Steps between C-alpha positions, in 0.01 A plus 500: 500500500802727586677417197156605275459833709889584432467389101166691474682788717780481243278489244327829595830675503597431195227562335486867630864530372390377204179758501737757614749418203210487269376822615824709455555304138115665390689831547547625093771660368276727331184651594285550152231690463275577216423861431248653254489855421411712145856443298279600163216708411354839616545380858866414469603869601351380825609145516887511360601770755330213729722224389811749479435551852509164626830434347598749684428365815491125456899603404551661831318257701737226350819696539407499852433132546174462346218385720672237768785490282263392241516759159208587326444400104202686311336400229267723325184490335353744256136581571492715188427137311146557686339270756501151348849524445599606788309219658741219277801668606389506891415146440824416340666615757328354800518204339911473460526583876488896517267512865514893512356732290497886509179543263317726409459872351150484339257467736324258236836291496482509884157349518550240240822366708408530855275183499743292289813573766275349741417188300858494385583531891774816302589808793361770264532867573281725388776784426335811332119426403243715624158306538374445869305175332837294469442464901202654585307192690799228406641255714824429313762340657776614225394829390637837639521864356745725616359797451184659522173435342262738290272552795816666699604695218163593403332602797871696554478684167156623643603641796756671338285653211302607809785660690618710177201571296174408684278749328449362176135398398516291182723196394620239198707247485720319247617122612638275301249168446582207672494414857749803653316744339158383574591415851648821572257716366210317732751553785549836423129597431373319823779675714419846359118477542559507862703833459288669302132319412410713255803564267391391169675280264448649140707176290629158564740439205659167523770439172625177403866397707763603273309772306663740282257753397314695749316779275162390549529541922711769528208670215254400736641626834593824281180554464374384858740726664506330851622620810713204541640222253634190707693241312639174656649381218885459466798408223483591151120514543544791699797641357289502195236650646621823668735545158180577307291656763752754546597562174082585462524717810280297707706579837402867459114417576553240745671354827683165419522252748714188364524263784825289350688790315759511698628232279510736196607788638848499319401311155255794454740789576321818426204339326336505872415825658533656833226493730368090449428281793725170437520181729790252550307193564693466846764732617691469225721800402870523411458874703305341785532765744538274784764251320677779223812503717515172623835359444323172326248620347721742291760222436230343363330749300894561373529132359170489331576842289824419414366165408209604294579901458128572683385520861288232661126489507278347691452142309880528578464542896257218465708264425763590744215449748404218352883336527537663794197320674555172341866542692363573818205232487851241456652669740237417706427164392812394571501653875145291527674212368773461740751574275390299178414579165085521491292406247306743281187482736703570769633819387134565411367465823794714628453801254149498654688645797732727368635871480760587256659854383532592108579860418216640739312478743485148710257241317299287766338145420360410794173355402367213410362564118919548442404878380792758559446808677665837294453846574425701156668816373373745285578869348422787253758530230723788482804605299853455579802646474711217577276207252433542160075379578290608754579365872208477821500786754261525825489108539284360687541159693178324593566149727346169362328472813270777466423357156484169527220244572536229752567142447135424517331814335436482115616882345151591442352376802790677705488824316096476539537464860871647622543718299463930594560832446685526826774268399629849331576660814735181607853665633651185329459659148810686374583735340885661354370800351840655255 
């Protein structure tokens, strides 16, 4: 009986040796990931910066030991091949062993993958798409976003149209059509009505993603003449966009507010006036006031120009969140894990419990839907002496948790219900007036 308790005693110890062993051998040499951004189309002045930017980092990261000693390997997907596509290459790459994926920048893309990272049991981080329904009332296991949603940045682009120009009394809005620009003009419109109930919305023009010609809505809003014009489109859709409507003179009769512009701010030079309300989607901004002079930061913003000859824009702090968070959620992992290398759904359920610095502000994803916390930042274009396009003065910083729904609130149940005037006079708004 001895001799079977000391064999079966033996036994157990080797066999955690052996576990041990096996454990430490399951560490990779290389971490891939999969990463899809815009490398072609209209959206590509959005999504190469993107991919230019995590180069960048992922470099950095590895020159420093990677992640556990572990470097990083990308492998990119173009979403400019449209949604099916995109699909087949995920697929592909799930399927030869890539577990992490940084995916995606349509919010369309975003809700076409989400569900299939969770069937393919693939850590998938939602790194710049906007739609609140890629979580909104999900129970994923492997999906995160690390940044905000279109609720926070909606709902934030209202309060600070309210701040700056509260007066107006008549609307119209130009989205691109598919699910961003639907989304965030519902967001928008429900936010506003409990501002100001009776503003009235004179046009709802929604052009096709990736339109070229915008003649017929800018004719329309010429003749309109609203108070206000918001716009939540972004990329060459955009850029396109204010080109034309300024070369009709459409910013003399109206107040632009262009939630994402901050993005085009230097590919449109002095095609964009002074005096338009623009948005960062986050707070994104290579002249952050609160970051301009920080040491990293600036090294940063140093690399990327002399890498691509152009400053960084918000899809490109995106993705340093993005890295940055999939770093810590290891990081943490591995502190969870005693040591060990964790498995994808362990680094999921760790960057469900996160907080994690880009370029700004502190990003917090403490919640159980896996949604990221981010304060927005917004401004009215001026001229500079020092830039050859226009640059944001008085900016305004609005925290994500003023904005933001909780874990078990839908957006339009929460702004129904939480949402009020008096959230303007919160001392946590600020403002760097210049």
């Amino acid at each position: 009986m001895k001799t079977s308790r000391l064999a079966a005693l033996l036994g157990a110890t080797l066999l955690s040796g052996f576990t041990a062993l096996a454990g430490a051998a399951d560490k990779p040499k290389e971490l891939n990931i999969g990463i899809s951004t815009f490398l072609s189309g209209s959206a590509s002045v959005f999504g190469v910066p993107a991919r230019d930017a995590a180069d960048i980092l992922i470099q950095d990261i590895n020159a420093n030991g990677g992640i556990d000693g572990v470097k990083i390997v990308p492998s990119y997907i173009d979403e400019g091949g449209g949604g099916e596509k995109l699909l087949s290459e995920y697929r592909r790459l799930a399927e030869g062993g890539t577990r992490v994926m940084l995916s995606a920048i349509s919010s369309g893309h975003c809700n076409i993958v989400a569900p299939v990272a969770e069937d393919l049991k693939v850590l998938n981080v939602l790194w710049d798409c906007g739609t609140e329904k890629a979580l909104e009332g999900k129970k994923y296991k492997y999906v995160v976003r690390t940044q905000a949603n279109a609720t926070t940045e909606m709902v934030a682009q209202v309060l600070y149209l309210m701040k700056v120009k509260p007066d107006f009394k008549t609307i119209a809005i130009v989205n691109q059509d598919y699910a961003w620009g639907r989304d965030s003009r519902d967001i928008f419109m429900a936010a506003l009505k409990k501002f100001k109930p009776d503003v009235k919305v004179v046009a709802e023009m929604f052009p096709k993603f990736g339109a070229a010609d915008f003649s017929t809505e800018i004719s329309r809003l010429q003749a309109l003449r609203p108070d206000v014009i918001v716009s939540t489109s972004w990329g060459g859709d955009l850029d396109n966009f204010v080109r034309q409507a300024s070369q009709r003179n459409l910013f003399k009769n109206s107040t632009f507010v262009l939630s994402l512009a901050e993005s085009s701010l230097e590919r449109l030079g002095t095609a964009l006036p002074e005096g338009v309300l623009v948005g960062a989607r986050g707070d994104h901004y290579f002249l952050h006031p609160e970051t301009k002079d920080d040491p990293q930061h600036q090294a940063f913003v140093k690399k990327f120009h002399d890498k691509t000859g152009a400053y960084p824009i918000y899809s490109v702090y995106h993705m340093v969140q993005a890295i940055q968070g999939l770093k810590a959620g290891y990081e943490k992992a591995i502190k969870d894990n005693g040591g060990a290398w964790p498995s994808p759904e362990q680094v999921a359920a760790a960057m469900h419990d996160v907080s994690f610095k880009g370029y700004g502000r502190e990003v917090k994803m403490h919640r159980a839907d896996g949604q990221g916390l981010e304060a927005q930042l917004f401004g009215i274009t001026k001229k500079s002496d020092k830039y050859p396009f226009k640059v944001l003065a008085d900016i305004t910083i609005i925290p994500a948790e003023l904005v933001t729904p909780g874990v078990s609130d839908t957006s339009m149940e929460w702004i129904d219900k939480s949402l009020t005037p008096d959230v303007l006079k919160s001392d946590q708004i600020k403002v760097y007036a210049n």
